[in-house]
PDB file of C-alpha atoms and ligand atoms in Angstrom:
ATOM      1  CA  MET A   1    -150.203 -82.332  -2.151  1.00 47.00           C
ATOM      2  CA  SER A   2    -152.829 -79.890  -0.851  1.00 46.00           C
ATOM      3  CA  THR A   3    -156.369 -80.994  -0.281  1.00 46.00           C
ATOM      4  CA  THR A   4    -159.026 -79.536  -2.588  1.00 64.00           C
ATOM      5  CA  ASN A   5    -161.447 -78.967   0.323  1.00 90.00           C
ATOM      6  CA  TRP A   6    -161.677 -75.395   1.578  1.00 96.00           C
ATOM      7  CA  SER A   7    -164.204 -72.921   2.894  1.00 98.00           C
ATOM      8  CA  VAL A   8    -164.615 -69.151   3.140  1.00 98.00           C
ATOM      9  CA  ARG A   9    -166.041 -67.280   6.139  1.00 98.00           C
ATOM     10  CA  ARG A  10    -166.293 -63.761   7.533  1.00 98.00           C
ATOM     11  CA  LEU A  11    -164.569 -63.129  10.848  1.00 98.00           C
ATOM     12  CA  GLY A  12    -166.572 -61.188  13.443  1.00 96.00           C
ATOM     13  CA  ALA A  13    -163.524 -60.969  15.697  1.00 97.00           C
ATOM     14  CA  VAL A  14    -159.926 -61.915  14.939  1.00 98.00           C
ATOM     15  CA  SER A  15    -158.138 -64.379  17.239  1.00 98.00           C
ATOM     16  CA  GLU A  16    -154.375 -64.577  17.844  1.00 98.00           C
ATOM     17  CA  ALA A  17    -154.257 -67.808  15.830  1.00 98.00           C
ATOM     18  CA  GLU A  18    -156.000 -66.068  12.945  1.00 98.00           C
ATOM     19  CA  ILE A  19    -153.570 -63.129  13.113  1.00 98.00           C
ATOM     20  CA  ASP A  20    -150.781 -65.693  12.908  1.00 98.00           C
ATOM     21  CA  GLY A  21    -152.318 -67.359   9.858  1.00 98.00           C
ATOM     22  CA  LEU A  22    -153.044 -64.031   8.155  1.00 98.00           C
ATOM     23  CA  THR A  23    -149.438 -62.990   8.793  1.00 98.00           C
ATOM     24  CA  ASP A  24    -148.167 -66.157   7.090  1.00 98.00           C
ATOM     25  CA  VAL A  25    -150.342 -65.455   4.045  1.00 98.00           C
ATOM     26  CA  LEU A  26    -149.276 -61.798   3.763  1.00 98.00           C
ATOM     27  CA  MET A  27    -145.575 -62.627   4.164  1.00 98.00           C
ATOM     28  CA  ASP A  28    -145.806 -65.384   1.576  1.00 98.00           C
ATOM     29  CA  CYS A  29    -147.468 -63.053  -0.954  1.00 98.00           C
ATOM     30  CA  VAL A  30    -144.864 -60.302  -0.451  1.00 98.00           C
ATOM     31  CA  GLU A  31    -142.051 -62.874  -0.705  1.00 98.00           C
ATOM     32  CA  GLY A  32    -143.671 -64.032  -3.924  1.00 98.00           C
ATOM     33  CA  GLY A  33    -143.420 -60.528  -5.404  1.00 97.00           C
ATOM     34  CA  ALA A  34    -147.014 -59.301  -4.934  1.00 98.00           C
ATOM     35  CA  SER A  35    -147.381 -55.503  -4.806  1.00 97.00           C
ATOM     36  CA  VAL A  36    -149.778 -55.239  -1.847  1.00 98.00           C
ATOM     37  CA  SER A  37    -148.565 -52.102   0.010  1.00 97.00           C
ATOM     38  CA  PHE A  38    -145.412 -53.637   1.529  1.00 98.00           C
ATOM     39  CA  MET A  39    -141.753 -53.720   0.509  1.00 98.00           C
ATOM     40  CA  HIS A  40    -139.490 -56.779   0.768  1.00 97.00           C
ATOM     41  CA  PRO A  41    -138.294 -57.924   3.239  1.00 97.00           C
ATOM     42  CA  LEU A  42    -141.475 -57.705   5.302  1.00 98.00           C
ATOM     43  CA  THR A  43    -140.684 -58.612   8.906  1.00 98.00           C
ATOM     44  CA  ARG A  44    -143.110 -60.765  10.854  1.00 98.00           C
ATOM     45  CA  GLU A  45    -143.399 -57.974  13.404  1.00 98.00           C
ATOM     46  CA  ARG A  46    -144.630 -55.459  10.804  1.00 98.00           C
ATOM     47  CA  ALA A  47    -147.029 -57.947   9.286  1.00 98.00           C
ATOM     48  CA  VAL A  48    -148.505 -58.790  12.718  1.00 98.00           C
ATOM     49  CA  GLU A  49    -148.815 -55.077  13.452  1.00 98.00           C
ATOM     50  CA  PHE A  50    -150.766 -54.615  10.199  1.00 98.00           C
ATOM     51  CA  TRP A  51    -153.204 -57.428  11.048  1.00 98.00           C
ATOM     52  CA  ARG A  52    -153.705 -56.115  14.591  1.00 98.00           C
ATOM     53  CA  ARG A  53    -154.805 -52.784  13.099  1.00 98.00           C
ATOM     54  CA  VAL A  54    -157.131 -54.637  10.738  1.00 98.00           C
ATOM     55  CA  ALA A  55    -158.540 -56.591  13.700  1.00 98.00           C
ATOM     56  CA  GLN A  56    -159.288 -53.316  15.484  1.00 98.00           C
ATOM     57  CA  ALA A  57    -161.042 -51.966  12.381  1.00 98.00           C
ATOM     58  CA  VAL A  58    -163.081 -55.184  12.127  1.00 98.00           C
ATOM     59  CA  ALA A  59    -164.099 -54.854  15.788  1.00 98.00           C
ATOM     60  CA  ALA A  60    -165.122 -51.234  15.113  1.00 98.00           C
ATOM     61  CA  GLY A  61    -167.229 -52.246  12.086  1.00 98.00           C
ATOM     62  CA  GLU A  62    -164.972 -50.262   9.760  1.00 98.00           C
ATOM     63  CA  ARG A  63    -163.888 -53.321   7.776  1.00 98.00           C
ATOM     64  CA  ALA A  64    -165.177 -56.761   6.843  1.00 98.00           C
ATOM     65  CA  LEU A  65    -162.514 -59.467   6.885  1.00 99.00           C
ATOM     66  CA  LEU A  66    -163.014 -62.769   5.075  1.00 98.00           C
ATOM     67  CA  VAL A  67    -160.719 -65.783   5.285  1.00 98.00           C
ATOM     68  CA  ALA A  68    -160.338 -69.013   3.320  1.00 98.00           C
ATOM     69  CA  GLU A  69    -159.215 -72.135   5.145  1.00 98.00           C
ATOM     70  CA  ASP A  70    -158.234 -75.609   4.061  1.00 97.00           C
ATOM     71  CA  ALA A  71    -157.008 -78.677   5.945  1.00 96.00           C
ATOM     72  CA  GLU A  72    -153.620 -76.999   6.483  1.00 97.00           C
ATOM     73  CA  GLY A  73    -155.152 -73.818   7.915  1.00 97.00           C
ATOM     74  CA  LEU A  74    -155.748 -70.251   6.850  1.00 98.00           C
ATOM     75  CA  CYS A  75    -154.705 -69.866   3.199  1.00 98.00           C
ATOM     76  CA  GLY A  76    -156.478 -66.798   1.805  1.00 98.00           C
ATOM     77  CA  THR A  77    -158.129 -63.534   2.733  1.00 99.00           C
ATOM     78  CA  VAL A  78    -159.824 -60.375   1.433  1.00 99.00           C
ATOM     79  CA  GLN A  79    -161.209 -57.208   3.044  1.00 98.00           C
ATOM     80  CA  LEU A  80    -163.909 -54.626   2.463  1.00 99.00           C
ATOM     81  CA  ILE A  81    -163.300 -51.117   3.792  1.00 98.00           C
ATOM     82  CA  PHE A  82    -166.485 -49.414   4.992  1.00 98.00           C
ATOM     83  CA  ASP A  83    -164.761 -46.495   6.712  1.00 98.00           C
ATOM     84  CA  LEU A  84    -165.202 -43.993   3.870  1.00 98.00           C
ATOM     85  CA  PRO A  85    -166.262 -40.335   3.674  1.00 98.00           C
ATOM     86  CA  GLU A  86    -169.858 -39.637   4.728  1.00 98.00           C
ATOM     87  CA  ASN A  87    -170.921 -38.896   1.147  1.00 98.00           C
ATOM     88  CA  GLN A  88    -170.042 -42.489   0.111  1.00 98.00           C
ATOM     89  CA  PRO A  89    -172.161 -44.662   2.422  1.00 98.00           C
ATOM     90  CA  HIS A  90    -173.266 -46.894  -0.467  1.00 98.00           C
ATOM     91  CA  ARG A  91    -169.824 -48.158  -1.439  1.00 98.00           C
ATOM     92  CA  ALA A  92    -166.793 -50.051  -0.155  1.00 98.00           C
ATOM     93  CA  ASP A  93    -163.187 -50.519  -1.239  1.00 98.00           C
ATOM     94  CA  LEU A  94    -162.080 -54.106  -1.781  1.00 99.00           C
ATOM     95  CA  VAL A  95    -158.475 -54.587  -0.606  1.00 98.00           C
ATOM     96  CA  LYS A  96    -155.813 -57.138   0.309  1.00 98.00           C
ATOM     97  CA  MET A  97    -156.994 -60.071  -1.775  1.00 98.00           C
ATOM     98  CA  LEU A  98    -154.321 -62.589  -0.830  1.00 99.00           C
ATOM     99  CA  VAL A  99    -153.996 -66.336  -1.438  1.00 98.00           C
ATOM    100  CA  HIS A 100    -150.974 -68.238  -0.147  1.00 98.00           C
ATOM    101  CA  ARG A 101    -148.863 -69.617  -3.002  1.00 98.00           C
ATOM    102  CA  ARG A 102    -149.466 -73.163  -1.782  1.00 98.00           C
ATOM    103  CA  ALA A 103    -153.232 -72.753  -2.365  1.00 98.00           C
ATOM    104  CA  ARG A 104    -153.376 -70.852  -5.671  1.00 98.00           C
ATOM    105  CA  ARG A 105    -155.122 -71.832  -8.899  1.00 97.00           C
ATOM    106  CA  ARG A 106    -157.805 -73.869  -7.158  1.00 97.00           C
ATOM    107  CA  GLY A 107    -160.564 -71.264  -7.268  1.00 97.00           C
ATOM    108  CA  LEU A 108    -159.970 -69.712  -3.838  1.00 98.00           C
ATOM    109  CA  GLY A 109    -159.447 -66.212  -5.234  1.00 98.00           C
ATOM    110  CA  ALA A 110    -162.733 -66.410  -7.129  1.00 98.00           C
ATOM    111  CA  ALA A 111    -164.547 -67.776  -4.062  1.00 98.00           C
ATOM    112  CA  LEU A 112    -163.155 -65.000  -1.856  1.00 98.00           C
ATOM    113  CA  LEU A 113    -164.177 -62.362  -4.395  1.00 98.00           C
ATOM    114  CA  GLN A 114    -167.705 -63.713  -4.683  1.00 98.00           C
ATOM    115  CA  ALA A 115    -168.013 -63.976  -0.896  1.00 98.00           C
ATOM    116  CA  ALA A 116    -166.820 -60.372  -0.523  1.00 98.00           C
ATOM    117  CA  GLU A 117    -169.395 -59.216  -3.081  1.00 98.00           C
ATOM    118  CA  ALA A 118    -172.123 -61.117  -1.208  1.00 98.00           C
ATOM    119  CA  THR A 119    -171.008 -59.566   2.074  1.00 98.00           C
ATOM    120  CA  ALA A 120    -171.099 -56.095   0.522  1.00 98.00           C
ATOM    121  CA  ARG A 121    -174.673 -56.706  -0.680  1.00 97.00           C
ATOM    122  CA  GLU A 122    -175.704 -57.930   2.771  1.00 97.00           C
ATOM    123  CA  CYS A 123    -174.295 -54.706   4.183  1.00 97.00           C
ATOM    124  CA  GLY A 124    -176.381 -52.658   1.741  1.00 97.00           C
ATOM    125  CA  LYS A 125    -173.500 -51.609  -0.508  1.00 98.00           C
ATOM    126  CA  THR A 126    -174.203 -50.979  -4.181  1.00 98.00           C
ATOM    127  CA  LEU A 127    -170.730 -50.116  -5.476  1.00 98.00           C
ATOM    128  CA  LEU A 128    -167.315 -51.708  -4.987  1.00 98.00           C
ATOM    129  CA  VAL A 129    -163.952 -50.260  -6.085  1.00 98.00           C
ATOM    130  CA  LEU A 130    -160.464 -51.787  -6.153  1.00 98.00           C
ATOM    131  CA  ASP A 131    -157.074 -51.397  -7.748  1.00 98.00           C
ATOM    132  CA  ALA A 132    -154.678 -54.068  -8.953  1.00 98.00           C
ATOM    133  CA  VAL A 133    -151.305 -54.448 -10.642  1.00 98.00           C
ATOM    134  CA  THR A 134    -151.927 -53.958 -14.357  1.00 98.00           C
ATOM    135  CA  GLY A 135    -152.081 -57.328 -16.101  1.00 98.00           C
ATOM    136  CA  GLY A 136    -151.364 -59.238 -12.880  1.00 98.00           C
ATOM    137  CA  ASP A 137    -153.010 -62.341 -11.437  1.00 98.00           C
ATOM    138  CA  GLY A 138    -155.508 -60.184  -9.540  1.00 98.00           C
ATOM    139  CA  ALA A 139    -156.443 -58.116 -12.597  1.00 98.00           C
ATOM    140  CA  ARG A 140    -157.213 -61.321 -14.561  1.00 98.00           C
ATOM    141  CA  LEU A 141    -159.376 -62.573 -11.700  1.00 98.00           C
ATOM    142  CA  TYR A 142    -161.417 -59.337 -11.466  1.00 98.00           C
ATOM    143  CA  GLU A 143    -161.948 -59.136 -15.221  1.00 98.00           C
ATOM    144  CA  ARG A 144    -162.960 -62.799 -15.363  1.00 98.00           C
ATOM    145  CA  LEU A 145    -165.600 -62.143 -12.682  1.00 98.00           C
ATOM    146  CA  GLY A 146    -167.093 -59.116 -14.429  1.00 97.00           C
ATOM    147  CA  TRP A 147    -165.424 -56.126 -12.805  1.00 98.00           C
ATOM    148  CA  VAL A 148    -165.326 -53.037 -15.029  1.00 98.00           C
ATOM    149  CA  ARG A 149    -161.870 -51.720 -15.915  1.00 98.00           C
ATOM    150  CA  VAL A 150    -161.617 -47.937 -15.498  1.00 98.00           C
ATOM    151  CA  GLY A 151    -158.015 -47.355 -16.553  1.00 98.00           C
ATOM    152  CA  ASP A 152    -154.337 -47.592 -15.725  1.00 98.00           C
ATOM    153  CA  ILE A 153    -152.037 -45.271 -13.803  1.00 98.00           C
ATOM    154  CA  PRO A 154    -148.415 -45.905 -14.862  1.00 98.00           C
ATOM    155  CA  GLY A 155    -145.836 -46.037 -12.074  1.00 98.00           C
ATOM    156  CA  TYR A 156    -148.478 -45.869  -9.320  1.00 98.00           C
ATOM    157  CA  ALA A 157    -146.686 -48.183  -6.845  1.00 98.00           C
ATOM    158  CA  LEU A 158    -143.537 -50.217  -6.348  1.00 98.00           C
ATOM    159  CA  PHE A 159    -143.057 -53.963  -6.537  1.00 97.00           C
ATOM    160  CA  PRO A 160    -141.765 -55.359  -3.211  1.00 97.00           C
ATOM    161  CA  GLN A 161    -138.265 -55.812  -4.633  1.00 97.00           C
ATOM    162  CA  GLY A 162    -138.353 -52.330  -6.194  1.00 97.00           C
ATOM    163  CA  GLY A 163    -139.283 -51.003  -9.627  1.00 98.00           C
ATOM    164  CA  PHE A 164    -142.443 -49.101 -10.538  1.00 98.00           C
ATOM    165  CA  CYS A 165    -145.613 -50.954 -11.405  1.00 97.00           C
ATOM    166  CA  SER A 166    -148.691 -49.725 -13.227  1.00 98.00           C
ATOM    167  CA  THR A 167    -152.008 -49.976 -11.404  1.00 98.00           C
ATOM    168  CA  THR A 168    -155.440 -50.574 -12.912  1.00 98.00           C
ATOM    169  CA  PHE A 169    -158.643 -49.368 -11.235  1.00 98.00           C
ATOM    170  CA  TYR A 170    -161.852 -51.421 -11.352  1.00 98.00           C
ATOM    171  CA  TYR A 171    -165.418 -51.077 -10.101  1.00 98.00           C
ATOM    172  CA  ARG A 172    -168.413 -53.338  -9.738  1.00 98.00           C
ATOM    173  CA  GLU A 173    -172.012 -52.217  -9.375  1.00 98.00           C
ATOM    174  CA  LEU A 174    -174.312 -54.298  -7.183  1.00 96.00           C
ATOM    175  CA  ARG A 175    -177.928 -53.433  -7.842  1.00 79.00           C
ATOM    176  CA  LYS A 176    -181.183 -54.189  -6.071  1.00 62.00           C
ATOM    177  CA  ASP A 177    -184.335 -55.222  -7.924  1.00 54.00           C
ATOM    178  CA  SER A 178    -187.755 -56.393  -6.704  1.00 49.00           C
ATOM    179  CA  SER A 179    -186.442 -59.898  -5.914  1.00 55.00           C
ATOM    180  CA  GLY A 180    -183.431 -58.715  -3.907  1.00 54.00           C
ATOM    181  CA  TRP A 181    -179.822 -57.806  -4.603  1.00 53.00           C
ATOM    182  CA  GLU A 182    -178.655 -58.547  -8.090  1.00 58.00           C
ATOM    183  CA  GLU A 183    -175.411 -58.081  -9.956  1.00 57.00           C
ATOM    184  CA  HIS A 184    -175.466 -55.289 -12.493  1.00 54.00           C
TER     185      HIS A 184
HETATM  186  C1  COA B   1    -154.627 -62.936  -7.318  1.00 96.92           C
HETATM  187  C2  COA B   1    -154.811 -64.150  -6.435  1.00 96.92           C
HETATM  188  C3  COA B   1    -155.597 -63.736  -5.190  1.00 96.92           C
HETATM  189  C4  COA B   1    -155.611 -65.220  -7.189  1.00 96.92           C
HETATM  190  O1  COA B   1    -155.868 -66.302  -6.278  1.00 96.92           O
HETATM  191  P1  COA B   1    -156.164 -67.779  -6.771  1.00 96.92           P
HETATM  192  O2  COA B   1    -156.717 -68.531  -5.621  1.00 96.92           O
HETATM  193  O3  COA B   1    -155.004 -68.361  -7.474  1.00 96.92           O
HETATM  194  O4  COA B   1    -157.344 -67.492  -7.834  1.00 96.92           O
HETATM  195  P2  COA B   1    -158.190 -68.562  -8.664  1.00 96.92           P
HETATM  196  O5  COA B   1    -157.738 -69.940  -8.349  1.00 96.92           O
HETATM  197  O6  COA B   1    -159.628 -68.234  -8.490  1.00 96.92           O
HETATM  198  O7  COA B   1    -157.801 -68.165 -10.157  1.00 96.92           O
HETATM  199  C5  COA B   1    -156.434 -68.155 -10.563  1.00 96.92           C
HETATM  200  C6  COA B   1    -156.233 -68.968 -11.836  1.00 96.92           C
HETATM  201  O8  COA B   1    -156.422 -70.362 -11.557  1.00 96.92           O
HETATM  202  C7  COA B   1    -157.351 -70.917 -12.471  1.00 96.92           C
HETATM  203  N1  COA B   1    -158.073 -71.963 -11.757  1.00 96.92           N
HETATM  204  C8  COA B   1    -159.068 -71.821 -10.856  1.00 96.92           C
HETATM  205  N2  COA B   1    -159.462 -73.029 -10.399  1.00 96.92           N
HETATM  206  C9  COA B   1    -158.667 -73.935 -11.012  1.00 96.92           C
HETATM  207  C10 COA B   1    -158.585 -75.334 -10.943  1.00 96.92           C
HETATM  208  N3  COA B   1    -159.390 -76.053 -10.136  1.00 96.92           N
HETATM  209  N4  COA B   1    -157.643 -75.954 -11.682  1.00 96.92           N
HETATM  210  C11 COA B   1    -156.826 -75.239 -12.491  1.00 96.92           C
HETATM  211  N5  COA B   1    -156.860 -73.890 -12.602  1.00 96.92           N
HETATM  212  C12 COA B   1    -157.771 -73.244 -11.860  1.00 96.92           C
HETATM  213  C13 COA B   1    -158.221 -69.732 -12.863  1.00 96.92           C
HETATM  214  O9  COA B   1    -158.872 -69.946 -14.088  1.00 96.92           O
HETATM  215  C14 COA B   1    -157.206 -68.628 -12.951  1.00 96.92           C
HETATM  216  O10 COA B   1    -156.498 -68.725 -14.162  1.00 96.92           O
HETATM  217  P3  COA B   1    -155.755 -67.451 -14.845  1.00 96.92           P
HETATM  218  O11 COA B   1    -154.897 -66.810 -13.785  1.00 96.92           O
HETATM  219  O12 COA B   1    -154.973 -68.049 -15.932  1.00 96.92           O
HETATM  220  O13 COA B   1    -156.832 -66.517 -15.283  1.00 96.92           O
HETATM  221  C15 COA B   1    -153.438 -64.776  -6.047  1.00 96.92           C
HETATM  222  O14 COA B   1    -152.692 -64.997  -7.222  1.00 96.92           O
HETATM  223  C16 COA B   1    -152.620 -63.914  -5.103  1.00 96.92           C
HETATM  224  O15 COA B   1    -152.845 -63.915  -3.899  1.00 96.92           O
HETATM  225  N6  COA B   1    -151.633 -63.178  -5.640  1.00 96.92           N
HETATM  226  C17 COA B   1    -150.742 -62.366  -4.800  1.00 96.92           C
HETATM  227  C18 COA B   1    -151.441 -61.235  -4.141  1.00 96.92           C
HETATM  228  C19 COA B   1    -152.103 -60.338  -5.149  1.00 96.92           C
HETATM  229  O16 COA B   1    -151.513 -59.942  -6.133  1.00 96.92           O
HETATM  230  N7  COA B   1    -153.369 -60.021  -4.870  1.00 96.92           N
HETATM  231  C20 COA B   1    -154.155 -59.149  -5.712  1.00 96.92           C
HETATM  232  C21 COA B   1    -154.093 -57.781  -5.158  1.00 96.92           C
HETATM  233  S1  COA B   1    -155.038 -56.710  -6.214  1.00 96.92           S
END
Protein backbone atom coordinates (compact mmCIF):
# COMPACT_ATOMS: atom_id res chain seq x y z
CA MET A 1 0.00 0.00 0.00
CA SER A 2 1.25 3.50 -0.85
CA THR A 3 2.41 5.84 1.85
CA THR A 4 0.27 8.91 2.51
CA ASN A 5 3.35 11.17 2.79
CA TRP A 6 4.10 13.30 -0.26
CA SER A 7 5.35 16.73 -1.19
CA VAL A 8 5.11 19.14 -4.11
CA ARG A 9 7.96 21.28 -5.45
CA ARG A 10 8.86 23.39 -8.47
CA LEU A 11 11.81 22.21 -10.54
CA GLY A 12 14.33 24.89 -11.55
CA ALA A 13 16.14 22.40 -13.79
CA VAL A 14 15.08 18.90 -14.79
CA SER A 15 17.47 15.99 -14.15
CA GLU A 16 17.62 12.73 -16.12
CA ALA A 17 16.09 10.90 -13.15
CA GLU A 18 13.23 13.39 -13.11
CA ILE A 19 12.67 12.97 -16.86
CA ASP A 20 12.49 9.24 -16.21
CA GLY A 21 9.92 9.69 -13.44
CA LEU A 22 7.86 12.17 -15.47
CA THR A 23 7.89 9.71 -18.38
CA ASP A 24 6.52 6.95 -16.14
CA VAL A 25 3.70 9.23 -14.98
CA LEU A 26 2.77 10.36 -18.51
CA MET A 27 2.82 6.80 -19.88
CA ASP A 28 0.70 5.55 -17.01
CA CYS A 29 -1.91 8.28 -17.56
CA VAL A 30 -2.13 7.61 -21.31
CA GLU A 31 -2.37 3.85 -20.66
CA GLY A 32 -5.16 4.65 -18.23
CA GLY A 33 -7.14 6.41 -20.98
CA ALA A 34 -6.41 10.07 -20.15
CA SER A 35 -6.78 12.46 -23.10
CA VAL A 36 -3.62 14.53 -22.59
CA SER A 37 -2.39 15.19 -26.17
CA PHE A 38 -1.07 11.68 -26.88
CA MET A 39 -2.51 8.60 -28.58
CA HIS A 40 -2.11 5.03 -27.32
CA PRO A 41 0.34 3.33 -27.48
CA LEU A 42 2.73 6.06 -26.35
CA THR A 43 6.30 4.80 -26.70
CA ARG A 44 8.82 5.60 -23.99
CA GLU A 45 10.96 7.31 -26.61
CA ARG A 46 8.20 9.78 -27.53
CA ALA A 47 7.36 10.46 -23.92
CA VAL A 48 11.04 11.14 -23.07
CA GLU A 49 11.27 13.42 -26.10
CA PHE A 50 8.25 15.39 -24.83
CA TRP A 51 9.78 15.85 -21.36
CA ARG A 52 13.14 16.90 -22.84
CA ARG A 53 11.34 19.69 -24.71
CA VAL A 54 9.57 20.67 -21.50
CA ALA A 55 12.93 20.70 -19.69
CA GLN A 56 14.31 23.08 -22.32
CA ALA A 57 11.29 25.37 -21.91
CA VAL A 58 11.75 25.31 -18.12
CA ALA A 59 15.43 26.24 -18.53
CA ALA A 60 14.37 29.11 -20.83
CA GLY A 61 11.81 30.39 -18.30
CA GLU A 62 8.96 29.65 -20.71
CA ARG A 63 7.31 27.12 -18.40
CA ALA A 64 7.05 26.33 -14.71
CA LEU A 65 7.14 22.61 -13.91
CA LEU A 66 5.90 21.26 -10.59
CA VAL A 67 6.25 17.69 -9.38
CA ALA A 68 4.73 15.64 -6.55
CA GLU A 69 6.83 12.94 -4.93
CA ASP A 70 6.14 10.24 -2.39
CA ALA A 71 8.27 7.48 -0.88
CA GLU A 72 8.14 5.56 -4.18
CA GLY A 73 9.29 8.55 -6.24
CA LEU A 74 7.81 11.04 -8.66
CA CYS A 75 4.04 10.47 -8.85
CA GLY A 76 2.45 13.68 -10.16
CA THR A 77 3.10 16.82 -12.14
CA VAL A 78 1.59 20.01 -13.59
CA GLN A 79 2.89 22.87 -15.75
CA LEU A 80 2.28 26.55 -16.32
CA ILE A 81 3.01 27.94 -19.79
CA PHE A 82 4.35 31.50 -19.70
CA ASP A 83 5.40 31.63 -23.35
CA LEU A 84 2.31 33.44 -24.64
CA PRO A 85 1.73 36.34 -27.05
CA GLU A 86 3.11 39.70 -25.90
CA ASN A 87 -0.38 41.09 -25.26
CA GLN A 88 -0.99 38.41 -22.58
CA PRO A 89 1.85 38.92 -20.09
CA HIS A 90 -0.53 38.69 -17.12
CA ARG A 91 -1.73 35.15 -17.75
CA ALA A 92 -0.58 31.54 -18.05
CA ASP A 93 -2.02 28.30 -19.40
CA LEU A 94 -2.18 25.42 -16.94
CA VAL A 95 -1.41 22.12 -18.69
CA LYS A 96 -0.48 18.47 -18.19
CA MET A 97 -1.96 17.90 -14.75
CA LEU A 98 -1.00 14.26 -14.29
CA VAL A 99 -1.11 11.94 -11.27
CA HIS A 100 0.06 8.34 -11.56
CA ARG A 101 -2.81 5.89 -11.02
CA ARG A 102 -1.04 4.42 -8.01
CA ALA A 103 -1.20 7.80 -6.22
CA ARG A 104 -4.70 9.05 -7.09
CA ARG A 105 -7.51 10.05 -4.74
CA ARG A 106 -5.18 11.13 -1.95
CA GLY A 107 -5.31 14.87 -2.60
CA LEU A 108 -2.24 15.14 -4.84
CA GLY A 109 -4.18 16.66 -7.74
CA ALA A 110 -5.60 19.34 -5.46
CA ALA A 111 -2.17 20.03 -3.93
CA LEU A 112 -0.57 20.33 -7.38
CA LEU A 113 -3.31 22.70 -8.53
CA GLN A 114 -2.97 24.91 -5.47
CA ALA A 115 0.83 24.93 -5.80
CA ALA A 116 0.53 25.90 -9.47
CA GLU A 117 -1.82 28.76 -8.57
CA ALA A 118 0.63 29.94 -5.89
CA THR A 119 3.49 29.78 -8.38
CA ALA A 120 1.48 31.80 -10.89
CA ARG A 121 0.83 34.48 -8.25
CA GLU A 122 4.52 34.58 -7.34
CA CYS A 123 5.28 35.14 -11.01
CA GLY A 124 2.84 38.07 -11.12
CA LYS A 125 0.13 36.30 -13.11
CA THR A 126 -3.48 37.33 -12.56
CA LEU A 127 -5.31 34.93 -14.89
CA LEU A 128 -5.02 31.20 -15.50
CA VAL A 129 -6.73 29.21 -18.29
CA LEU A 130 -7.01 25.46 -18.89
CA ASP A 131 -9.05 22.89 -20.73
CA ALA A 132 -10.15 19.45 -19.59
CA VAL A 133 -12.17 16.47 -20.77
CA THR A 134 -15.82 17.35 -20.15
CA GLY A 135 -17.03 15.67 -16.96
CA GLY A 136 -13.68 13.94 -16.38
CA ASP A 137 -11.62 13.57 -13.21
CA GLY A 138 -9.75 16.79 -14.00
CA ALA A 139 -12.93 18.79 -14.63
CA ARG A 140 -14.31 17.72 -11.21
CA LEU A 141 -11.05 18.77 -9.56
CA TYR A 142 -11.03 22.24 -11.17
CA GLU A 143 -14.68 22.89 -10.35
CA ARG A 144 -14.17 21.73 -6.77
CA LEU A 145 -11.31 24.23 -6.39
CA GLY A 146 -13.27 27.18 -7.76
CA TRP A 147 -12.31 27.39 -11.42
CA VAL A 148 -14.94 29.06 -13.60
CA ARG A 149 -16.43 26.92 -16.37
CA VAL A 150 -16.59 28.78 -19.69
CA GLY A 151 -18.16 26.12 -21.91
CA ASP A 152 -17.77 22.90 -23.84
CA ILE A 153 -16.50 22.20 -27.34
CA PRO A 154 -17.89 18.86 -28.56
CA GLY A 155 -15.46 16.56 -30.36
CA TYR A 156 -12.45 18.79 -29.60
CA ALA A 157 -9.91 15.96 -29.12
CA LEU A 158 -9.53 12.20 -29.22
CA PHE A 159 -9.24 9.74 -26.36
CA PRO A 160 -5.93 7.81 -26.53
CA GLN A 161 -7.70 4.67 -27.76
CA GLY A 162 -9.72 6.70 -30.29
CA GLY A 163 -13.16 8.30 -30.24
CA PHE A 164 -13.94 12.00 -29.94
CA CYS A 165 -14.13 13.65 -26.56
CA SER A 166 -15.71 16.95 -25.58
CA THR A 167 -13.47 19.53 -23.93
CA THR A 168 -14.44 22.11 -21.32
CA PHE A 169 -12.57 25.40 -20.91
CA TYR A 170 -11.99 26.96 -17.48
CA TYR A 171 -10.37 30.09 -16.08
CA ARG A 172 -9.32 31.34 -12.68
CA GLU A 173 -8.68 34.95 -11.74
CA LEU A 174 -5.94 35.67 -9.21
CA ARG A 175 -6.26 39.18 -7.86
CA LYS A 176 -4.01 41.44 -5.82
CA ASP A 177 -5.29 43.55 -2.94
CA SER A 178 -3.50 45.73 -0.37
CA SER A 179 -2.39 42.69 1.67
CA GLY A 180 -0.96 40.77 -1.30
CA TRP A 181 -2.22 38.28 -3.85
CA GLU A 182 -5.69 36.98 -3.21
CA GLU A 183 -7.99 34.58 -4.99
CA HIS A 184 -10.87 36.23 -6.78
C1 LIG B 1 -7.29 14.49 -12.63
C2 LIG B 1 -6.23 13.95 -11.69
C3 LIG B 1 -4.96 14.80 -11.85
C4 LIG B 1 -6.71 14.05 -10.24
O1 LIG B 1 -5.63 13.65 -9.39
P1 LIG B 1 -5.87 13.10 -7.92
O2 LIG B 1 -4.56 13.12 -7.22
O3 LIG B 1 -6.62 11.83 -7.93
O4 LIG B 1 -6.81 14.27 -7.32
P2 LIG B 1 -7.37 14.41 -5.83
O5 LIG B 1 -6.92 13.26 -5.00
O6 LIG B 1 -7.06 15.78 -5.37
O7 LIG B 1 -8.94 14.34 -6.09
C5 LIG B 1 -9.51 13.21 -6.75
C6 LIG B 1 -10.67 12.63 -5.95
O8 LIG B 1 -10.17 12.02 -4.76
C7 LIG B 1 -10.87 12.51 -3.63
N1 LIG B 1 -9.93 12.52 -2.52
C8 LIG B 1 -8.94 13.40 -2.27
N2 LIG B 1 -8.28 13.06 -1.15
C9 LIG B 1 -8.85 11.91 -0.72
C10 LIG B 1 -8.59 11.07 0.38
N3 LIG B 1 -7.59 11.33 1.25
N4 LIG B 1 -9.34 9.96 0.52
C11 LIG B 1 -10.34 9.70 -0.35
N5 LIG B 1 -10.64 10.47 -1.42
C12 LIG B 1 -9.89 11.57 -1.61
C13 LIG B 1 -11.32 13.90 -4.07
O9 LIG B 1 -12.41 14.36 -3.31
C14 LIG B 1 -11.69 13.66 -5.50
O10 LIG B 1 -12.95 13.05 -5.58
P3 LIG B 1 -13.90 13.14 -6.90
O11 LIG B 1 -13.05 12.75 -8.08
O12 LIG B 1 -14.98 12.19 -6.62
O13 LIG B 1 -14.33 14.57 -7.01
C15 LIG B 1 -5.93 12.45 -11.99
O14 LIG B 1 -7.14 11.74 -11.99
C16 LIG B 1 -5.22 12.22 -13.31
O15 LIG B 1 -4.01 12.37 -13.42
N6 LIG B 1 -5.98 11.81 -14.35
C17 LIG B 1 -5.38 11.49 -15.65
C18 LIG B 1 -4.81 12.68 -16.33
C19 LIG B 1 -5.84 13.75 -16.52
O16 LIG B 1 -6.94 13.50 -16.98
N7 LIG B 1 -5.46 14.98 -16.16
C20 LIG B 1 -6.31 16.13 -16.30
C21 LIG B 1 -5.97 16.82 -17.56
S1 LIG B 1 -7.04 18.23 -17.74
